[in-house]
Tab-separated table of C-alpha atoms and ligand atoms in Angstrom:
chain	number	residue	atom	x	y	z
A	1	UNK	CA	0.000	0.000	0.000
A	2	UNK	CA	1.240	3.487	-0.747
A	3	UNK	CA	1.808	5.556	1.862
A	4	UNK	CA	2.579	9.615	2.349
A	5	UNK	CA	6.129	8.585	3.265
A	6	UNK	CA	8.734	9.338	0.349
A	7	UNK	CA	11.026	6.516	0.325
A	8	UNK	CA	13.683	7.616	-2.547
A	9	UNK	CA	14.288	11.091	-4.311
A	10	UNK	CA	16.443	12.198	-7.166
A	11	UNK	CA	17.108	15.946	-7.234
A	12	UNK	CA	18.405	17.328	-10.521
A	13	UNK	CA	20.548	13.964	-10.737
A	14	UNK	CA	22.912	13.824	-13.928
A	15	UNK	CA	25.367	11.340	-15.625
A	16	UNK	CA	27.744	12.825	-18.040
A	17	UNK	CA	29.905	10.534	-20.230
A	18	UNK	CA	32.324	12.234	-21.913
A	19	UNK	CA	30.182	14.583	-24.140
A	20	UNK	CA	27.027	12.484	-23.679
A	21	UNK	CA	24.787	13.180	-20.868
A	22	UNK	CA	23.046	10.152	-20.438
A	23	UNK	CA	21.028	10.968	-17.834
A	24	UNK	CA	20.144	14.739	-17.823
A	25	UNK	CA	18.713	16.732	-14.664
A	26	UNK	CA	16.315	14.208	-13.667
A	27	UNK	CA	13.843	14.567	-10.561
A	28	UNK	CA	11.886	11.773	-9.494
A	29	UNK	CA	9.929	11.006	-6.245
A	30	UNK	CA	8.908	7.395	-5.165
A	31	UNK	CA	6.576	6.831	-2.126
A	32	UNK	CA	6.630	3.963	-0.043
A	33	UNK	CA	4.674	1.161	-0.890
A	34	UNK	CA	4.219	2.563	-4.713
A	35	UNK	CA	5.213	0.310	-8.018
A	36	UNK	CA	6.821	2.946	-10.386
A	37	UNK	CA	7.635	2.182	-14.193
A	38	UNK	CA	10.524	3.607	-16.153
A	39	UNK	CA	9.782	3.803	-19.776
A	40	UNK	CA	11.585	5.143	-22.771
A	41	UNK	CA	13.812	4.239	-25.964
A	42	UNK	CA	16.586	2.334	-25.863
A	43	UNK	CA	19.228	5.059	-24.953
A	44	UNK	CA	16.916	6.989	-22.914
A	45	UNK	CA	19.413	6.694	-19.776
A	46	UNK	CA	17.160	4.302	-17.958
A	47	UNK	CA	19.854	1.980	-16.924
A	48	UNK	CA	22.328	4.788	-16.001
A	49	UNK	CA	19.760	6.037	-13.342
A	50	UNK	CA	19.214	2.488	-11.836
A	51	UNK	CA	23.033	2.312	-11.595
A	52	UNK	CA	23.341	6.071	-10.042
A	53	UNK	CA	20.672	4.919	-7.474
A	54	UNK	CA	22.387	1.798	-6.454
A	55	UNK	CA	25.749	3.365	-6.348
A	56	UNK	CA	27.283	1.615	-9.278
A	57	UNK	CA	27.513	5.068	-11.028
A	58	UNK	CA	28.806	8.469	-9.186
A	59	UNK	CA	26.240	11.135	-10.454
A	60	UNK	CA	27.849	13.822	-12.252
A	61	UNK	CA	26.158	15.970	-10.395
A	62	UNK	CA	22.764	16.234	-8.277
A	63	UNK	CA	21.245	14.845	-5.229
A	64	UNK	CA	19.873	11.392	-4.422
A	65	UNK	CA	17.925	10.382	-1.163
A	66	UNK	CA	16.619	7.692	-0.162
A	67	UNK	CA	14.591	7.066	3.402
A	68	UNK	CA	15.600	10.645	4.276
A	69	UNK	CA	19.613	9.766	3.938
A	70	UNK	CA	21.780	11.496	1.415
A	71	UNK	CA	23.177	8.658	-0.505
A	72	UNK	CA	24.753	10.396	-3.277
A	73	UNK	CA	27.504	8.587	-4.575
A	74	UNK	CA	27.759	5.895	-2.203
A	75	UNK	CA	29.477	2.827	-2.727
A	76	UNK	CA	27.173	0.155	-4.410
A	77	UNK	CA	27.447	-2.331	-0.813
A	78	UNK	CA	26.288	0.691	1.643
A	79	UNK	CA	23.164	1.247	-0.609
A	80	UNK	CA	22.844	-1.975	-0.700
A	81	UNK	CA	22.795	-2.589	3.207
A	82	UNK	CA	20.371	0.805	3.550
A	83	UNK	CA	17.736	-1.555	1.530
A	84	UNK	CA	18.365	-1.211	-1.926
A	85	UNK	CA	18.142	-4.366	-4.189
A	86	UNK	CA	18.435	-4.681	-7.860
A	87	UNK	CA	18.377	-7.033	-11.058
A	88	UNK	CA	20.691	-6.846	-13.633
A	89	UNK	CA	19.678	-6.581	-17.320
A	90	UNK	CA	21.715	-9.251	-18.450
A	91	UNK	CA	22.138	-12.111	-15.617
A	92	UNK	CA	25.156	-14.054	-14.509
A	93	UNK	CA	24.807	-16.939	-12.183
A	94	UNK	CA	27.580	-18.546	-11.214
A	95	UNK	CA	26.934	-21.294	-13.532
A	96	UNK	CA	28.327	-24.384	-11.141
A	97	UNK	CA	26.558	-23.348	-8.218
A	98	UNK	CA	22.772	-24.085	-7.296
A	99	UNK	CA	19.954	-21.739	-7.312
A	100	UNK	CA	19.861	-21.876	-3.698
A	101	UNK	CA	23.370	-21.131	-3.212
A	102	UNK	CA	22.940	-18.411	-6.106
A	103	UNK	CA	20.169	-16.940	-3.952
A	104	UNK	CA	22.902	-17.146	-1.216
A	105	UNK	CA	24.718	-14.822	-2.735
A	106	UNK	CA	22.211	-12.089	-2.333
A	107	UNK	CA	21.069	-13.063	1.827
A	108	UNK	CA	24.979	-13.147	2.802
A	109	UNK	CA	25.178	-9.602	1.960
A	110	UNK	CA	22.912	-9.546	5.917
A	111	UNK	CA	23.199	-13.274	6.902
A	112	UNK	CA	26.570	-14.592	7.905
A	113	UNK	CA	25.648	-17.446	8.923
A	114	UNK	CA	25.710	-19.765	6.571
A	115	UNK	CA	22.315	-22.306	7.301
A	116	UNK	CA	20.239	-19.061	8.096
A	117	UNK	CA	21.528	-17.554	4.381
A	118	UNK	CA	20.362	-20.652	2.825
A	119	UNK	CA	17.081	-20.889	5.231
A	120	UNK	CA	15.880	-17.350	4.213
A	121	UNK	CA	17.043	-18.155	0.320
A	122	UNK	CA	14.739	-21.476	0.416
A	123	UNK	CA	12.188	-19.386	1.859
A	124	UNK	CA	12.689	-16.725	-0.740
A	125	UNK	CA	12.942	-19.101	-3.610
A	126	UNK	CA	9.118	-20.897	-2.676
A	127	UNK	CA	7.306	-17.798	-2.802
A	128	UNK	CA	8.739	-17.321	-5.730
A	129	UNK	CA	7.760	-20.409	-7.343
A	130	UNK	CA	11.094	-22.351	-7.765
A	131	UNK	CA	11.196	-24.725	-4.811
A	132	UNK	CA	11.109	-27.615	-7.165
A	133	UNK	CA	14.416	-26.241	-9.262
A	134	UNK	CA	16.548	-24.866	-5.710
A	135	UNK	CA	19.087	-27.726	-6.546
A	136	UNK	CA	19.744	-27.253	-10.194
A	137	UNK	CA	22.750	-25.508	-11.026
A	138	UNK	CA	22.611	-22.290	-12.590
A	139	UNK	CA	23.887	-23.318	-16.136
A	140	UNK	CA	20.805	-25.647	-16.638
A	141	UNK	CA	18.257	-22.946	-15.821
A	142	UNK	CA	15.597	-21.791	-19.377
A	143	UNK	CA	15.871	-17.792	-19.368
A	144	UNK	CA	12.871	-17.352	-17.153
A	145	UNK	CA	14.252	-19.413	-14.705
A	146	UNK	CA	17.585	-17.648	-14.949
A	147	UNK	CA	15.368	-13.878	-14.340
A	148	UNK	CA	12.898	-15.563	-11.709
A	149	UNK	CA	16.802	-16.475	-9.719
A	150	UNK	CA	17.566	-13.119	-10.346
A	151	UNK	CA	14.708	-11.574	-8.830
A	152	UNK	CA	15.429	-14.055	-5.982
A	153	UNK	CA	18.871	-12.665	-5.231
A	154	UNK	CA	18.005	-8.931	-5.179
A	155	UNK	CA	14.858	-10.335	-2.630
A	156	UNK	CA	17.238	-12.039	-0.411
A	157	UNK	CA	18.942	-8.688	-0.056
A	158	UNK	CA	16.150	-7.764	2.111
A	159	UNK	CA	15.101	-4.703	-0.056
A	160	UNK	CA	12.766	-1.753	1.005
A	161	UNK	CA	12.733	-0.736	-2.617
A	162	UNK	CA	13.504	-2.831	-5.215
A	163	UNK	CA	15.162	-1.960	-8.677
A	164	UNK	CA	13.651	-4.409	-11.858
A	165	UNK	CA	15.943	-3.787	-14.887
A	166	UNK	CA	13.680	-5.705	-17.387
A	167	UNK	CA	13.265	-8.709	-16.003
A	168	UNK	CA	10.620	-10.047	-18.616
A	169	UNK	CA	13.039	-9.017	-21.680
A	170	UNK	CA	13.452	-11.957	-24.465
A	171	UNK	CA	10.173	-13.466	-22.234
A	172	UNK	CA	7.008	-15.152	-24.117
A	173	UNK	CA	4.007	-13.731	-23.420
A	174	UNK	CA	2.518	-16.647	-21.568
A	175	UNK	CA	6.119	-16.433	-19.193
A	176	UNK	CA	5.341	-12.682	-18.862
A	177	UNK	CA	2.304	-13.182	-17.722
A	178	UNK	CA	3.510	-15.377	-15.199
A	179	UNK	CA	5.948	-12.585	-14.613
A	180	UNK	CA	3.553	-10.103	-13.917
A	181	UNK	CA	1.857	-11.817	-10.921
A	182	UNK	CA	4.905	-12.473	-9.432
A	183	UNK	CA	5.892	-8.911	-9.136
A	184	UNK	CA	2.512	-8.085	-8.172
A	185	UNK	CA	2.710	-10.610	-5.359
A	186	UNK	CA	6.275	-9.051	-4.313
A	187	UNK	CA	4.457	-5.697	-4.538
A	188	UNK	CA	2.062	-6.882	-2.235
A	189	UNK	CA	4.604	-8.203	0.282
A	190	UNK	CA	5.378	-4.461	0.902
A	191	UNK	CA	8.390	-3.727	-1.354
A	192	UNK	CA	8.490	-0.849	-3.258
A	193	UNK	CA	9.482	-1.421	-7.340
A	194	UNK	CA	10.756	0.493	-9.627
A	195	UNK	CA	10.485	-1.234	-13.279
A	196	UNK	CA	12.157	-0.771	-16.352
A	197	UNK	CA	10.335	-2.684	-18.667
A	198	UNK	CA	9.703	-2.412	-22.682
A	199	UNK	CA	6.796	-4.864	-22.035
A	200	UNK	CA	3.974	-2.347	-22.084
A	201	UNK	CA	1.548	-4.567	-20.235
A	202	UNK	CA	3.865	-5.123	-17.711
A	203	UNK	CA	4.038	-1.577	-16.882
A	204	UNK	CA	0.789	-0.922	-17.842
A	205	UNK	CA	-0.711	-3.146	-15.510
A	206	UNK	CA	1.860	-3.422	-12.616
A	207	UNK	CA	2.720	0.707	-12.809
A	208	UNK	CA	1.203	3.354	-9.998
A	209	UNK	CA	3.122	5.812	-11.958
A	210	UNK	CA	5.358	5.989	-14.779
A	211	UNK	CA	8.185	8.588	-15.516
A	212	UNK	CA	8.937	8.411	-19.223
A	213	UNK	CA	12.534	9.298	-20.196
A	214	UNK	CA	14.093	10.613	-23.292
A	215	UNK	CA	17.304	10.802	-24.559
A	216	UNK	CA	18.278	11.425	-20.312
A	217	UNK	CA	15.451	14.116	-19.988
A	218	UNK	CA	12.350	13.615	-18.163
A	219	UNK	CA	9.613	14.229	-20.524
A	220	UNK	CA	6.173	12.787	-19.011
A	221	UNK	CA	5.105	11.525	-15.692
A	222	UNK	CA	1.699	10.600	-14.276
A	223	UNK	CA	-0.626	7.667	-13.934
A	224	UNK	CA	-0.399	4.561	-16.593
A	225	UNK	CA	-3.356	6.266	-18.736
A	226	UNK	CA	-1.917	9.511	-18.280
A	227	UNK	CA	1.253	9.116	-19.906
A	228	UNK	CA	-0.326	7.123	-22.466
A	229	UNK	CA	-2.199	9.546	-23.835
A	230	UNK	CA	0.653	11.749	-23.687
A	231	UNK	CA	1.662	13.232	-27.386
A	232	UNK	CA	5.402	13.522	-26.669
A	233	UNK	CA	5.453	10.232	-24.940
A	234	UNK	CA	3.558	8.807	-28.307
A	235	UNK	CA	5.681	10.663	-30.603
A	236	UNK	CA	9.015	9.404	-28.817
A	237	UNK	CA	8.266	5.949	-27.133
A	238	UNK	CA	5.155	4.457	-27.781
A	239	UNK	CA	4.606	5.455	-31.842
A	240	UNK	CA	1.977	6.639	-33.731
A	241	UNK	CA	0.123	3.395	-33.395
A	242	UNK	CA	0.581	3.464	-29.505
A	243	UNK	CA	1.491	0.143	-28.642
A	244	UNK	CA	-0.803	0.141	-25.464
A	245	UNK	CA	-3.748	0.741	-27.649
A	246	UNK	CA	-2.986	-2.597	-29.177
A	247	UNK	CA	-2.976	-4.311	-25.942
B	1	ATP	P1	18.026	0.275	-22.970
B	1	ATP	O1	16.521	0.328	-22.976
B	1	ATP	O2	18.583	-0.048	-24.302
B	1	ATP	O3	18.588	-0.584	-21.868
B	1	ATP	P2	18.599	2.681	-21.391
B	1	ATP	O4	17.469	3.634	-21.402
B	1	ATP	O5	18.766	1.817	-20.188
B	1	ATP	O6	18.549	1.794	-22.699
B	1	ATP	P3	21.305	3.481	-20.844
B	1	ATP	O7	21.867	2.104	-20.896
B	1	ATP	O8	21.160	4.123	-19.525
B	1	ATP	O9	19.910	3.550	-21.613
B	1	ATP	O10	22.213	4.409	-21.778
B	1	ATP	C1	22.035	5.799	-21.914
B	1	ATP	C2	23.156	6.355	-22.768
B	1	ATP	O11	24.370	6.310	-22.019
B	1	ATP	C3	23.399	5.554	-24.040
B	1	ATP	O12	23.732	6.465	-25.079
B	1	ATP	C4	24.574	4.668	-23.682
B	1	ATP	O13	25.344	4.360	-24.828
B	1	ATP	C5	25.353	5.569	-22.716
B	1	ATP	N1	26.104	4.802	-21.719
B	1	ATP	C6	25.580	3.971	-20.787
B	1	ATP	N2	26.553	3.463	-20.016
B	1	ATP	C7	27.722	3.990	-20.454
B	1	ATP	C8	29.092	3.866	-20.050
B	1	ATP	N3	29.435	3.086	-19.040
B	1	ATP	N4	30.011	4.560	-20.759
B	1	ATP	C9	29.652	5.372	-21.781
B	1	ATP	N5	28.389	5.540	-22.208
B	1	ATP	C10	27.424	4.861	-21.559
């Protein structure tokens, strides 16, 4: 459930690379409880602000806050350990180890002990669906096993708010589906999400609010019908023939 509380902010944040500012004076607010999406064209600088956020990227300039806490430019493990979890676009398991110990990986970063990690990751890993694969090793996993072990290693971080960096990319639609309920049932375990997803359903359906980037400029924001109907957000994301209209 959403609450009045604002769990992360980005004030005027910025990436610069070289001559390219990827991600250009960007505000954003996230309440707790909400499920935002991040849309926008491949470019847009969607990725660069999930990495700023998470401390894998310094911001070239600007502020970022997260449960009232400057964490601008902190390492990636201290955001981390303040409650921020993420996916990665592209996932690497360690290919010779299990899903459970994969998942392992994630509840060490809290969990030193080693039967409690793997407790909490079993745990994890059934209300997620996979308690019948928590022995296979990583290398034998289908791609939406590998992104359903992915979500299950950010989780066992213990996030507050929880980064998706398009987790139902190269996905059927009948595995996206499935995909969808699961991050509605993490959604209504409490976390807060923030999704960057090109599957417009996804967003569509899972999204309190989107913010719609272009080439690293904010250019819409508002509620899933809201942006769109948006005629900057059709003319530079969605196309003429919005592709939500042919949902
Ligand atoms: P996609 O939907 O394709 O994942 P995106 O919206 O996530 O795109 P980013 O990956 O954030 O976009 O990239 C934004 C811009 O920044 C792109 O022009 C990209 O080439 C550039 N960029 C991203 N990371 C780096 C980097 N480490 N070094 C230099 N340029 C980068």
């Amino acid at each position: 459930m959403k609450t009045e509380r604002i769990m992360l902010e980005t004030n005027k944040i910025e990436k610069k690379f070289g001559g390219l500012t990827a991600v250009n004076s960007v505000d954003m607010r996230v309440y707790e409880g909400e499920t935002i999406g991040l849309i926008g064209a491949n470019g847009a600088g969607k990725t660069t602000l999930f990495n700023m956020i998470a401390g894998f990227f310094k911001p070239s300039s600007g502020k970022i806050t997260f449960m009232d806490k400057d964490i601008t430019g902190l390492a990636a493990h201290k955001i981390c350990h303040m409650g921020i979890g993420r996916t990665y676009q592209i996932v690497r398991p360690f290919a010779s180890l299990t899903v459970v110990e994969n998942t392992m990986v994630g509840a060490m970063i809290r969990e030193k002990d080693v039967e409690r990690a793997r407790k909490r990751s079993e745990k994890i890993l059934k209300f997620l669906g996979m308690e019948k694969r928590m022995n296979v090793v990583g290398k034998d996993l289908n791609l939406p096993e590998l992104k359903r072990m992915e979500v299950a290693r950010a989780l066992a971080t213990e996030p507050k708010l929880l980064l998706l960096d398009e987790v139902m990319a190269g996905l059927t639609p009948t595995d996206s589906a499935v995909f969808i309920e699961l991050v509605r049932k993490i959604k209504d375990s409490g976390v807060t999400i923030i999704i960057i997803e090109h599957v417009m359903k996804a967003v569509m359906s899972l999204s309190d609010r989107i913010y719609v980037l272009n080439q690293g400029k904010l250019i819409a924001q508002g509620s899933p019908q809201e942006v769109a109907k948006s005629p900057e957000v059709i003319k530079s994301y969605l196309g003429e023939k919005s592709r939500v209209e042919k949902l």
